[in-house]
Amino acid sequence: AQSVTQLGSHVSVSEGALVLLRCNYSSSVPPYLFWYVQYPNQGLQLLLKYTSAATLVKGINGFEAEFKKSETSFHLTKPSAHMSDAAEYFCAVSALNTGGFKTIFGAGTRLFVKA
Amino acid sequence: SQTIHQWPATLVQPVGSPLSLECTVEGTSNPNLYWYRQAAGRGLQLLFYSVGIGQISSEVPQNLSASRPQDRQFILSSKKLLLSDSGFYLCAFLPGQGRTDTQYFGPGTRLTVL
């Protein structure tokens, strides 16, 4: 069974500051991990994913995430926030089951960027 | 390339009226298909998923239903809408009979029930 927890439903940063969005997961099998971004009234867009290759994953828009098995974490970071990063971010965990991949999404973290 | 379409983009319906939301996928065969709902300020709630034509699994009890009349078509329906059905509905697919790892999402439908 899998689960995912996103710490903090809202995160606020100043423009140019570090962005850190936290995600912890649990999985009984080797997980696949994802970060999605959702802009208002739009669908979810894949930012990056971890699939058992390099533990540091680089995604679009300057975001990256590091898979830490010992901490069961997959936190999302960006060195310098931009106003356009304001959106909702979802962490997800997926694992291969008998019926194919099953994906569980976190509750989401809304990122606010202050000028 | 693989694409996913949803319509309508927005919908305002009175309580008790019927509902039909449509989702179609292009560029892949035998995808797994999903319907999610986002209520205001809440995360994604999986409503239904389908691994093949006519095969529907429901994740939560509700007055909604889903159908998959064709391989790449997924429909969300209701006979009588409730106020609590308001939300943002997202369709998603997993290419390749669900054996790939990444879900791709449609643009969503904003449903307001008055």
PDB file of C-alpha atoms in Angstrom:
ATOM      1  CA  ALA A   1       0.000   0.000   0.000  1.00  0.00           C
ATOM      2  CA  GLN A   2       1.123   3.542  -0.675  1.00  0.00           C
ATOM      3  CA  SER A   3       0.452   6.896   0.884  1.00  0.00           C
ATOM      4  CA  VAL A   4       1.815  10.407   0.528  1.00  0.00           C
ATOM      5  CA  THR A   5       1.825  13.348   2.904  1.00  0.00           C
ATOM      6  CA  GLN A   6       2.519  16.924   1.925  1.00  0.00           C
ATOM      7  CA  LEU A   7       3.557  19.049   4.862  1.00  0.00           C
ATOM      8  CA  GLY A   8       1.902  22.454   4.759  1.00  0.00           C
ATOM      9  CA  SER A   9      -1.197  23.221   2.749  1.00  0.00           C
ATOM     10  CA  HIS A  10       0.124  26.754   2.114  1.00  0.00           C
ATOM     11  CA  VAL A  11       3.672  28.014   1.670  1.00  0.00           C
ATOM     12  CA  SER A  12       4.569  31.659   1.143  1.00  0.00           C
ATOM     13  CA  VAL A  13       7.954  32.883  -0.082  1.00  0.00           C
ATOM     14  CA  SER A  14       9.365  36.137  -1.357  1.00  0.00           C
ATOM     15  CA  GLU A  15      10.369  36.480  -4.981  1.00  0.00           C
ATOM     16  CA  GLY A  16      13.981  35.334  -5.325  1.00  0.00           C
ATOM     17  CA  ALA A  17      13.880  33.195  -2.182  1.00  0.00           C
ATOM     18  CA  LEU A  18      14.314  29.435  -1.942  1.00  0.00           C
ATOM     19  CA  VAL A  19      11.235  27.322  -2.531  1.00  0.00           C
ATOM     20  CA  LEU A  20      10.933  24.146  -0.466  1.00  0.00           C
ATOM     21  CA  LEU A  21       7.799  22.010  -0.650  1.00  0.00           C
ATOM     22  CA  ARG A  22       7.827  18.914   1.505  1.00  0.00           C
ATOM     23  CA  CYS A  23       6.593  15.467   0.613  1.00  0.00           C
ATOM     24  CA  ASN A  24       6.897  12.205   2.530  1.00  0.00           C
ATOM     25  CA  TYR A  25       5.721   8.887   1.229  1.00  0.00           C
ATOM     26  CA  SER A  26       5.227   5.307   2.244  1.00  0.00           C
ATOM     27  CA  SER A  27       5.261   2.360  -0.073  1.00  0.00           C
ATOM     28  CA  SER A  28       5.574  -1.383   0.386  1.00  0.00           C
ATOM     29  CA  VAL A  29       7.317  -1.702  -2.986  1.00  0.00           C
ATOM     30  CA  PRO A  30       9.920   0.503  -4.721  1.00  0.00           C
ATOM     31  CA  PRO A  31       8.022   3.691  -5.472  1.00  0.00           C
ATOM     32  CA  TYR A  32       7.778   5.971  -8.424  1.00  0.00           C
ATOM     33  CA  LEU A  33       7.453   9.559  -7.239  1.00  0.00           C
ATOM     34  CA  PHE A  34       6.073  12.605  -8.996  1.00  0.00           C
ATOM     35  CA  TRP A  35       5.537  16.305  -8.593  1.00  0.00           C
ATOM     36  CA  TYR A  36       2.751  17.975 -10.525  1.00  0.00           C
ATOM     37  CA  VAL A  37       1.883  21.666 -10.768  1.00  0.00           C
ATOM     38  CA  GLN A  38      -1.603  23.071 -11.228  1.00  0.00           C
ATOM     39  CA  TYR A  39      -2.308  26.651 -12.259  1.00  0.00           C
ATOM     40  CA  PRO A  40      -5.784  28.091 -11.579  1.00  0.00           C
ATOM     41  CA  ASN A  41      -8.546  26.401 -13.538  1.00  0.00           C
ATOM     42  CA  GLN A  42      -6.131  24.143 -15.382  1.00  0.00           C
ATOM     43  CA  GLY A  43      -5.241  20.476 -15.280  1.00  0.00           C
ATOM     44  CA  LEU A  44      -2.157  19.058 -13.605  1.00  0.00           C
ATOM     45  CA  GLN A  45       1.156  19.322 -15.413  1.00  0.00           C
ATOM     46  CA  LEU A  46       4.035  16.974 -14.691  1.00  0.00           C
ATOM     47  CA  LEU A  47       7.025  18.811 -13.185  1.00  0.00           C
ATOM     48  CA  LEU A  48       9.336  15.870 -12.622  1.00  0.00           C
ATOM     49  CA  LYS A  49       9.420  12.222 -11.679  1.00  0.00           C
ATOM     50  CA  TYR A  50      11.679   9.750  -9.945  1.00  0.00           C
ATOM     51  CA  THR A  51      11.780   6.215 -11.337  1.00  0.00           C
ATOM     52  CA  SER A  52      14.723   4.543  -9.576  1.00  0.00           C
ATOM     53  CA  ALA A  53      17.483   6.177 -11.591  1.00  0.00           C
ATOM     54  CA  ALA A  54      19.351   9.217 -10.252  1.00  0.00           C
ATOM     55  CA  THR A  55      18.148  10.293  -6.822  1.00  0.00           C
ATOM     56  CA  LEU A  56      18.341  13.987  -7.728  1.00  0.00           C
ATOM     57  CA  VAL A  57      15.753  14.693 -10.361  1.00  0.00           C
ATOM     58  CA  LYS A  58      15.614  17.883 -12.392  1.00  0.00           C
ATOM     59  CA  GLY A  59      12.344  19.069 -13.820  1.00  0.00           C
ATOM     60  CA  ILE A  60      10.885  21.920 -15.763  1.00  0.00           C
ATOM     61  CA  ASN A  61      10.934  25.579 -14.702  1.00  0.00           C
ATOM     62  CA  GLY A  62      14.099  25.153 -12.598  1.00  0.00           C
ATOM     63  CA  PHE A  63      12.562  22.771 -10.058  1.00  0.00           C
ATOM     64  CA  GLU A  64      14.317  19.723  -8.713  1.00  0.00           C
ATOM     65  CA  ALA A  65      13.595  17.048  -6.133  1.00  0.00           C
ATOM     66  CA  GLU A  66      15.752  14.605  -4.241  1.00  0.00           C
ATOM     67  CA  PHE A  67      14.694  11.081  -3.397  1.00  0.00           C
ATOM     68  CA  LYS A  68      15.880  10.134   0.096  1.00  0.00           C
ATOM     69  CA  LYS A  69      14.991   6.561   0.885  1.00  0.00           C
ATOM     70  CA  SER A  70      16.213   6.741   4.475  1.00  0.00           C
ATOM     71  CA  GLU A  71      13.894   9.668   5.142  1.00  0.00           C
ATOM     72  CA  THR A  72      11.099   8.467   2.817  1.00  0.00           C
ATOM     73  CA  SER A  73      11.048  11.959   1.399  1.00  0.00           C
ATOM     74  CA  PHE A  74      10.846  13.590  -2.004  1.00  0.00           C
ATOM     75  CA  HIS A  75      10.974  17.323  -1.330  1.00  0.00           C
ATOM     76  CA  LEU A  76      10.649  19.817  -4.173  1.00  0.00           C
ATOM     77  CA  THR A  77      13.025  22.773  -4.350  1.00  0.00           C
ATOM     78  CA  LYS A  78      13.829  25.753  -6.497  1.00  0.00           C
ATOM     79  CA  PRO A  79      16.723  28.093  -5.659  1.00  0.00           C
ATOM     80  CA  SER A  80      14.956  31.317  -6.584  1.00  0.00           C
ATOM     81  CA  ALA A  81      11.192  31.788  -6.665  1.00  0.00           C
ATOM     82  CA  HIS A  82       9.531  33.644  -9.478  1.00  0.00           C
ATOM     83  CA  MET A  83       6.084  35.196  -9.441  1.00  0.00           C
ATOM     84  CA  SER A  84       5.005  32.737 -12.123  1.00  0.00           C
ATOM     85  CA  ASP A  85       5.685  29.841  -9.720  1.00  0.00           C
ATOM     86  CA  ALA A  86       2.573  30.705  -7.732  1.00  0.00           C
ATOM     87  CA  ALA A  87       0.378  27.633  -8.132  1.00  0.00           C
ATOM     88  CA  GLU A  88      -0.686  24.462  -6.374  1.00  0.00           C
ATOM     89  CA  TYR A  89       1.762  21.593  -6.238  1.00  0.00           C
ATOM     90  CA  PHE A  90       0.909  17.935  -5.812  1.00  0.00           C
ATOM     91  CA  CYS A  91       3.223  15.126  -4.796  1.00  0.00           C
ATOM     92  CA  ALA A  92       2.243  11.634  -5.903  1.00  0.00           C
ATOM     93  CA  VAL A  93       3.471   8.099  -5.351  1.00  0.00           C
ATOM     94  CA  SER A  94       2.874   5.260  -7.744  1.00  0.00           C
ATOM     95  CA  ALA A  95       3.656   1.584  -7.668  1.00  0.00           C
ATOM     96  CA  LEU A  96       3.106  -1.314  -9.995  1.00  0.00           C
ATOM     97  CA  ASN A  97       0.303  -3.578  -8.838  1.00  0.00           C
ATOM     98  CA  THR A  98      -1.393  -6.520 -10.499  1.00  0.00           C
ATOM     99  CA  GLY A  99      -3.796  -4.168 -12.271  1.00  0.00           C
ATOM    100  CA  GLY A 100      -1.080  -1.797 -13.435  1.00  0.00           C
ATOM    101  CA  PHE A 101       0.240   1.347 -11.836  1.00  0.00           C
ATOM    102  CA  LYS A 102      -1.767   2.801  -8.996  1.00  0.00           C
ATOM    103  CA  THR A 103      -1.126   6.458  -8.135  1.00  0.00           C
ATOM    104  CA  ILE A 104      -1.893   8.191  -4.868  1.00  0.00           C
ATOM    105  CA  PHE A 105      -1.848  12.004  -4.713  1.00  0.00           C
ATOM    106  CA  GLY A 106      -1.078  14.221  -1.771  1.00  0.00           C
ATOM    107  CA  ALA A 107      -3.497  16.904  -0.633  1.00  0.00           C
ATOM    108  CA  GLY A 108      -1.530  19.615  -2.384  1.00  0.00           C
ATOM    109  CA  THR A 109       0.478  22.652  -1.301  1.00  0.00           C
ATOM    110  CA  ARG A 110      -0.435  26.092  -2.512  1.00  0.00           C
ATOM    111  CA  LEU A 111       2.618  28.247  -3.146  1.00  0.00           C
ATOM    112  CA  PHE A 112       2.321  32.011  -2.790  1.00  0.00           C
ATOM    113  CA  VAL A 113       5.111  34.251  -4.086  1.00  0.00           C
ATOM    114  CA  LYS A 114       5.356  37.776  -2.689  1.00  0.00           C
ATOM    115  CA  ALA A 115       6.903  40.617  -4.643  1.00  0.00           C
TER     116      ALA A 115
ATOM    117  CA  SER B   1       1.675  12.581 -29.686  1.00  0.00           C
ATOM    118  CA  GLN B   2      -0.663  11.769 -26.833  1.00  0.00           C
ATOM    119  CA  THR B   3      -3.331  14.294 -25.980  1.00  0.00           C
ATOM    120  CA  ILE B   4      -6.377  14.408 -23.763  1.00  0.00           C
ATOM    121  CA  HIS B   5      -9.471  16.544 -24.209  1.00  0.00           C
ATOM    122  CA  GLN B   6     -12.273  17.419 -21.848  1.00  0.00           C
ATOM    123  CA  TRP B   7     -15.467  19.305 -22.408  1.00  0.00           C
ATOM    124  CA  PRO B   8     -17.147  21.454 -21.547  1.00  0.00           C
ATOM    125  CA  ALA B   9     -14.592  23.683 -19.860  1.00  0.00           C
ATOM    126  CA  THR B  10     -17.178  25.249 -17.576  1.00  0.00           C
ATOM    127  CA  LEU B  11     -20.729  24.308 -16.699  1.00  0.00           C
ATOM    128  CA  VAL B  12     -23.409  25.817 -14.506  1.00  0.00           C
ATOM    129  CA  GLN B  13     -26.306  23.514 -13.735  1.00  0.00           C
ATOM    130  CA  PRO B  14     -29.335  23.662 -11.414  1.00  0.00           C
ATOM    131  CA  VAL B  15     -29.773  21.154  -8.615  1.00  0.00           C
ATOM    132  CA  GLY B  16     -31.586  18.068  -9.843  1.00  0.00           C
ATOM    133  CA  SER B  17     -30.519  18.409 -13.457  1.00  0.00           C
ATOM    134  CA  PRO B  18     -28.546  15.701 -15.310  1.00  0.00           C
ATOM    135  CA  LEU B  19     -24.839  15.831 -16.069  1.00  0.00           C
ATOM    136  CA  SER B  20     -22.604  14.507 -18.797  1.00  0.00           C
ATOM    137  CA  LEU B  21     -18.882  15.304 -18.962  1.00  0.00           C
ATOM    138  CA  GLU B  22     -16.788  13.838 -21.710  1.00  0.00           C
ATOM    139  CA  CYS B  23     -13.117  12.961 -21.934  1.00  0.00           C
ATOM    140  CA  THR B  24     -11.294  11.642 -24.978  1.00  0.00           C
ATOM    141  CA  VAL B  25      -7.695  10.548 -25.439  1.00  0.00           C
ATOM    142  CA  GLU B  26      -5.642  10.495 -28.623  1.00  0.00           C
ATOM    143  CA  GLY B  27      -2.335   8.926 -29.533  1.00  0.00           C
ATOM    144  CA  THR B  28      -2.472   5.824 -27.353  1.00  0.00           C
ATOM    145  CA  SER B  29      -4.387   2.567 -27.234  1.00  0.00           C
ATOM    146  CA  ASN B  30      -5.816   0.745 -24.234  1.00  0.00           C
ATOM    147  CA  PRO B  31      -5.114   3.509 -21.748  1.00  0.00           C
ATOM    148  CA  ASN B  32      -6.207   3.402 -18.140  1.00  0.00           C
ATOM    149  CA  LEU B  33      -8.657   6.258 -17.648  1.00  0.00           C
ATOM    150  CA  TYR B  34      -9.488   8.198 -14.480  1.00  0.00           C
ATOM    151  CA  TRP B  35     -11.986  10.752 -13.206  1.00  0.00           C
ATOM    152  CA  TYR B  36     -10.938  12.963 -10.289  1.00  0.00           C
ATOM    153  CA  ARG B  37     -12.737  15.736  -8.465  1.00  0.00           C
ATOM    154  CA  GLN B  38     -11.271  18.722  -6.683  1.00  0.00           C
ATOM    155  CA  ALA B  39     -13.574  20.483  -4.278  1.00  0.00           C
ATOM    156  CA  ALA B  40     -12.630  24.029  -3.275  1.00  0.00           C
ATOM    157  CA  GLY B  41      -9.459  24.006  -1.176  1.00  0.00           C
ATOM    158  CA  ARG B  42      -9.135  20.242  -1.246  1.00  0.00           C
ATOM    159  CA  GLY B  43      -6.886  17.787  -3.021  1.00  0.00           C
ATOM    160  CA  LEU B  44      -7.649  15.275  -5.715  1.00  0.00           C
ATOM    161  CA  GLN B  45     -10.327  12.707  -5.034  1.00  0.00           C
ATOM    162  CA  LEU B  46     -10.343   9.685  -7.317  1.00  0.00           C
ATOM    163  CA  LEU B  47     -13.922   8.984  -8.403  1.00  0.00           C
ATOM    164  CA  PHE B  48     -13.658   6.282 -11.054  1.00  0.00           C
ATOM    165  CA  TYR B  49     -11.061   4.445 -13.072  1.00  0.00           C
ATOM    166  CA  SER B  50     -11.269   2.137 -16.041  1.00  0.00           C
ATOM    167  CA  VAL B  51      -8.795  -0.406 -17.397  1.00  0.00           C
ATOM    168  CA  GLY B  52     -10.829  -1.228 -20.510  1.00  0.00           C
ATOM    169  CA  ILE B  53     -14.063  -0.748 -22.458  1.00  0.00           C
ATOM    170  CA  GLY B  54     -17.033  -1.280 -20.199  1.00  0.00           C
ATOM    171  CA  GLN B  55     -14.827  -1.837 -17.136  1.00  0.00           C
ATOM    172  CA  ILE B  56     -15.472   0.766 -14.449  1.00  0.00           C
ATOM    173  CA  SER B  57     -14.296   0.799 -10.853  1.00  0.00           C
ATOM    174  CA  SER B  58     -15.817   3.223  -8.373  1.00  0.00           C
ATOM    175  CA  GLU B  59     -13.692   4.549  -5.552  1.00  0.00           C
ATOM    176  CA  VAL B  60     -16.334   6.390  -3.551  1.00  0.00           C
ATOM    177  CA  PRO B  61     -20.102   6.016  -3.211  1.00  0.00           C
ATOM    178  CA  GLN B  62     -21.977   8.914  -4.748  1.00  0.00           C
ATOM    179  CA  ASN B  63     -24.684   9.885  -7.193  1.00  0.00           C
ATOM    180  CA  LEU B  64     -22.231   9.992 -10.089  1.00  0.00           C
ATOM    181  CA  SER B  65     -21.544   7.227 -12.597  1.00  0.00           C
ATOM    182  CA  ALA B  66     -18.976   6.649 -15.313  1.00  0.00           C
ATOM    183  CA  SER B  67     -18.985   4.821 -18.604  1.00  0.00           C
ATOM    184  CA  ARG B  68     -16.408   3.880 -21.206  1.00  0.00           C
ATOM    185  CA  PRO B  69     -18.235   3.188 -24.447  1.00  0.00           C
ATOM    186  CA  GLN B  70     -15.060   3.286 -26.555  1.00  0.00           C
ATOM    187  CA  ASP B  71     -11.395   2.594 -25.845  1.00  0.00           C
ATOM    188  CA  ARG B  72     -10.429   6.255 -25.621  1.00  0.00           C
ATOM    189  CA  GLN B  73     -13.667   7.809 -24.386  1.00  0.00           C
ATOM    190  CA  PHE B  74     -14.628   8.232 -20.756  1.00  0.00           C
ATOM    191  CA  ILE B  75     -17.896   9.821 -19.652  1.00  0.00           C
ATOM    192  CA  LEU B  76     -18.939  11.068 -16.220  1.00  0.00           C
ATOM    193  CA  SER B  77     -22.682  11.299 -15.618  1.00  0.00           C
ATOM    194  CA  SER B  78     -25.330  12.031 -13.090  1.00  0.00           C
ATOM    195  CA  LYS B  79     -29.100  11.728 -13.261  1.00  0.00           C
ATOM    196  CA  LYS B  80     -29.708  14.414 -10.615  1.00  0.00           C
ATOM    197  CA  LEU B  81     -27.019  16.830  -9.516  1.00  0.00           C
ATOM    198  CA  LEU B  82     -26.549  17.850  -5.883  1.00  0.00           C
ATOM    199  CA  LEU B  83     -25.034  21.073  -4.573  1.00  0.00           C
ATOM    200  CA  SER B  84     -22.132  18.996  -3.250  1.00  0.00           C
ATOM    201  CA  ASP B  85     -21.276  17.907  -6.804  1.00  0.00           C
ATOM    202  CA  SER B  86     -19.792  21.332  -7.497  1.00  0.00           C
ATOM    203  CA  GLY B  87     -16.078  21.225  -8.125  1.00  0.00           C
ATOM    204  CA  PHE B  88     -13.335  20.901 -10.672  1.00  0.00           C
ATOM    205  CA  TYR B  89     -13.409  17.596 -12.542  1.00  0.00           C
ATOM    206  CA  LEU B  90     -10.251  16.217 -14.047  1.00  0.00           C
ATOM    207  CA  CYS B  91      -9.836  13.344 -16.447  1.00  0.00           C
ATOM    208  CA  ALA B  92      -6.483  11.587 -16.659  1.00  0.00           C
ATOM    209  CA  PHE B  93      -4.953   8.658 -18.471  1.00  0.00           C
ATOM    210  CA  LEU B  94      -2.116   6.195 -18.123  1.00  0.00           C
ATOM    211  CA  PRO B  95      -0.823   5.153 -21.564  1.00  0.00           C
ATOM    212  CA  GLY B  96      -0.043   1.607 -22.498  1.00  0.00           C
ATOM    213  CA  GLN B  97      -2.620  -0.450 -20.626  1.00  0.00           C
ATOM    214  CA  GLY B  98      -1.541   1.101 -17.366  1.00  0.00           C
ATOM    215  CA  ARG B  99       1.943  -0.359 -17.580  1.00  0.00           C
ATOM    216  CA  THR B 100       3.602   3.037 -17.794  1.00  0.00           C
ATOM    217  CA  ASP B 101       4.152   5.096 -14.683  1.00  0.00           C
ATOM    218  CA  THR B 102       2.967   8.629 -15.463  1.00  0.00           C
ATOM    219  CA  GLN B 103      -0.597   9.956 -15.487  1.00  0.00           C
ATOM    220  CA  TYR B 104      -1.451  12.778 -17.871  1.00  0.00           C
ATOM    221  CA  PHE B 105      -4.273  15.163 -17.115  1.00  0.00           C
ATOM    222  CA  GLY B 106      -6.868  16.954 -19.165  1.00  0.00           C
ATOM    223  CA  PRO B 107      -7.628  20.675 -18.760  1.00  0.00           C
ATOM    224  CA  GLY B 108     -10.559  20.061 -16.418  1.00  0.00           C
ATOM    225  CA  THR B 109     -14.212  21.049 -16.218  1.00  0.00           C
ATOM    226  CA  ARG B 110     -15.423  23.593 -13.655  1.00  0.00           C
ATOM    227  CA  LEU B 111     -18.909  22.512 -12.539  1.00  0.00           C
ATOM    228  CA  THR B 112     -21.086  24.819 -10.470  1.00  0.00           C
ATOM    229  CA  VAL B 113     -24.372  23.465  -9.182  1.00  0.00           C
ATOM    230  CA  LEU B 114     -26.830  26.164  -8.069  1.00  0.00           C
TER     231      LEU B 114
END
